Short mmCIF file of C-alpha atoms in Angstrom, two decimals:
data_model
loop_
_atom_site.label_atom_id
_atom_site.label_comp_id
_atom_site.label_asym_id
_atom_site.label_seq_id
_atom_site.Cartn_x
_atom_site.Cartn_y
_atom_site.Cartn_z
CA MET A 1 -3.43 -12.65 15.92
CA ASN A 2 -2.28 -9.90 13.56
CA TYR A 3 -2.45 -7.38 16.40
CA GLU A 4 -0.38 -9.73 18.57
CA ALA A 5 2.19 -9.94 15.77
CA ALA A 6 2.24 -6.13 15.54
CA LYS A 7 2.65 -5.81 19.30
CA GLN A 8 5.52 -8.32 19.27
CA PHE A 9 7.23 -6.43 16.45
CA TYR A 10 6.78 -3.12 18.28
CA GLU A 11 8.16 -4.49 21.56
CA ARG A 12 11.25 -5.77 19.75
CA GLU A 13 11.84 -2.87 17.32
CA ARG A 14 10.17 0.05 19.18
CA HIS A 15 8.36 1.19 16.00
CA LEU A 16 5.78 0.00 13.47
CA GLN A 17 7.54 1.02 10.28
CA VAL A 18 7.17 -2.51 8.98
CA PRO A 19 8.43 -3.32 5.48
CA ARG A 20 5.52 -4.34 3.23
CA LYS A 21 6.83 -7.90 2.74
CA HIS A 22 7.75 -8.53 6.38
CA VAL A 23 6.50 -11.79 7.90
CA GLU A 24 6.33 -11.95 11.71
CA ARG A 25 6.53 -15.32 13.41
CA ILE A 26 4.56 -15.74 16.63
CA VAL A 27 3.57 -18.60 18.91
CA GLY A 28 -0.19 -18.86 19.37
CA GLU A 29 -2.08 -19.72 22.54
CA ASP A 30 -2.06 -23.34 21.39
CA GLN A 31 1.77 -23.18 21.24
CA GLU A 32 1.71 -23.51 17.44
CA LYS A 33 4.15 -21.33 15.50
CA ARG A 34 2.43 -19.10 12.97
CA GLU A 35 3.60 -16.67 10.33
CA HIS A 36 1.71 -13.44 9.74
CA LYS A 37 2.17 -11.13 6.78
CA LEU A 38 2.54 -8.20 9.14
CA GLY A 39 3.80 -5.65 6.62
CA ALA A 40 0.77 -6.12 4.40
CA TRP A 41 -1.59 -6.07 7.38
CA ILE A 42 -0.12 -2.82 8.75
CA GLY A 43 -0.43 -1.22 5.30
CA ASN A 44 -4.05 -2.34 5.07
CA GLN A 45 -4.86 -0.92 8.50
CA ARG A 46 -3.38 2.44 7.48
CA SER A 47 -5.35 2.54 4.25
CA ARG A 48 -8.58 1.61 6.06
CA ALA A 49 -8.08 3.91 9.05
CA ALA A 50 -11.31 5.81 8.41
CA THR A 51 -13.37 2.61 8.67
CA LEU A 52 -11.68 0.97 11.68
CA THR A 53 -13.44 0.78 15.00
CA PRO A 54 -12.31 3.24 17.66
CA GLU A 55 -11.14 0.26 19.72
CA ARG A 56 -8.81 -0.96 16.97
CA VAL A 57 -7.49 2.55 16.33
CA GLY A 58 -6.83 2.87 20.07
CA LEU A 59 -4.99 -0.45 20.28
CA LEU A 60 -2.78 0.35 17.30
CA SER A 61 -2.17 3.92 18.44
CA ALA A 62 -1.05 2.58 21.82
CA ILE A 63 1.82 0.76 20.10
CA ASP A 64 2.87 3.85 18.15
CA MET A 65 1.03 3.28 14.86
CA ARG A 66 1.66 6.07 12.37
CA TRP A 67 -1.50 6.67 10.39
CA THR A 68 0.02 8.70 7.56
#
């Protein structure tokens, strides 16, 4: 779900320079509205880049993730 929130943000803003306190609202598959602390999640992904799976790195890179 966090990736879906990141993808939604990217499609709207065309970047992933998400403020640390940003909360992204998305509608889940069950049609429930959810809030995700996207700014914190993006920061955590950047700080853990060396330990992420190649698949996750690829997904985030595909939506213009800046790793530094």
